[in-house]
Amino acid sequence: MTLWEGRLGSDQARALMELSESLSFDRRLAPDDLRASRAHVRGLERGGIITSDETAEIIQALDQVERELGEGSFAFAEGDEDIHTAVERRVSEIAPVTGAKLHTGRSRNDQVATDLRLFTRRELSSVAGLVIDLSEALLVQAQKAGGAYLPGYTHLQRAQCVLLSHHLLAHGWALSRDVDRIIHTVVRLNVSPLGAGALAGSSLPLDPEGVACELGFESCFENSMDAVGDRDFVAEALFDLALLGVHLSRFAEEIVIWSTQEVGFISIADAYATGSSMLPQKKNPDIAELVRGKAGRLIGDLTGFLATLKGLPLAYNRDLQEDKDPLFDSLDNMRRELVALKGLIETATFQLDRMRDAAHDEGSAATDLAELLVSNGVPFREAHRVVGSLVRQAAAQGRSLFPEVFAELVSAHPLLGPEALQLLDPGVGVTRRTSPGAAGPVAVARQMERFRERLDVDRNRLETLAALDVEVGACGGSGRG
Ligand code: ARG
């Protein structure tokens, strides 16, 4: 049986079915499809299109479908092209007469757009929750790191030493922007397309406002053609996930580098590392590598889907069915990435001695020396030149002699002198990074507080969004007013 057998007969080529079915992947929209159908039916009742007895009967049938799907006893049929078809077919089996009224004033075009918005609202918000969980793990490690310091790098060359907590929170702030971006995407997508029909609305007295309200949508579509053709929210979700994936890949790359024997700044717990099938001694950072690698796939999901959207004429086109695979793929992969990375971070050991040894590179104190000169009234350009030439002279003596020669030159310099030598100790140098947002202990303590507050605020924002997913029942004839 097909939904259009009145027009085309019911003979369908197998090849058509195999290409066009989406049930194999869109069945995960079932909870959203059922919720949207219940709201739709109550809207039909408010419009006087069906009676309250009919409403009750259809809703009972929808409840039964929900139970069957939950128990795994729901029998999908040969012709169930997608989840919408399957649910409607089963409702009509349970309540043959009234079930045939479920699809009144509705098309799968506004139905699937509604389901997918409900789904994305919930799933994207829950991914944001996992990002906050990972951020918490970073914060805990940052707190544990205390005064530990390491070289900070630019161009992957030692630059100035920084607190480990500062370094970890640098990744944390990028993640906080990801959470913020996701929340904005969710707020923007919270518009109901239900009532747009196939593309043009309906001659029936539907109540799209009331339906929107019942589904927790902030507002209702303004233009029925836009409502069924718009997948901006999928593209935005994919972008948010791709950029989040890019952020995670940068962090992951550092974990890979930090866990090499050469650098040795981090030891990954055995449970979060992998071995080699051939090399008995190996301990590999596969989680970090997969996180790094999956960034490519997330970017692919985004760019592939943008290519699908490009040039699509109004309004609904079947191309849009291609929205689900990339969205599900990105969400599923991101979820796994975030959970694994959080475990890795929570259980990792930072090798503070290695970090400190690496930071004990007198060259890293150059900027501190220049700033000392500045505070003694030397113009910065001049200070830069003075210290630069000391570094140059010391470097000319070779790597092993550098520390000694540099210290002698600093101590002998009329504008610097023996007191400046204390700045060559990176443990002292790092305490001097006091400007707002800087890498030293006073500024980082403040930063940690602000980060903590930010996580709390974002958790509250997500709780507000999660409340939209609680089914509340009918909103009343006038919608949310
Ligand atoms: N499975 C379809 C999709 O995901 C549902 C909408 C089908 N609409 C249509 N006119 N064939 O987009």
XYZ file of N, CA, C and O in Angstrom, residues 51 78 96 162 201 233 235 414 418 422 445 480:
48
model
N -14.029 15.854 16.261
C -14.691 15.982 17.566
C -13.733 15.578 18.682
O -12.678 14.989 18.445
N 6.102 -3.698 4.955
C 6.838 -3.608 3.685
C 6.819 -2.195 3.077
O 7.829 -1.651 2.696
N -9.464 2.398 12.613
C -9.606 2.533 11.156
C -10.372 3.779 10.712
O -9.948 4.445 9.764
N 53.719 29.743 31.031
C 52.333 30.002 31.438
C 51.929 28.949 32.472
O 52.520 27.868 32.528
N -0.221 25.975 3.204
C -1.220 26.096 4.268
C -2.469 25.311 3.893
O -2.386 24.339 3.136
N 18.393 25.413 10.041
C 18.735 24.932 11.391
C 19.619 23.698 11.342
O 20.454 23.489 12.222
N 21.814 23.121 8.856
C 23.132 23.633 8.463
C 23.827 24.294 9.651
O 25.026 24.113 9.867
N 74.464 47.068 32.386
C 74.205 48.199 33.290
C 72.720 48.468 33.559
O 72.355 48.895 34.662
N 72.531 42.175 38.533
C 72.308 40.902 39.225
C 70.860 40.697 39.671
O 70.365 39.571 39.686
N 66.849 36.990 38.901
C 65.704 36.220 39.426
C 64.630 36.000 38.362
O 63.878 35.027 38.408
N 43.424 32.955 38.802
C 42.449 32.680 39.870
C 41.130 33.378 39.530
O 40.038 32.808 39.671
N -0.106 30.761 22.687
C 0.541 31.356 23.855
C 0.278 32.855 23.952
O 0.806 33.545 24.800
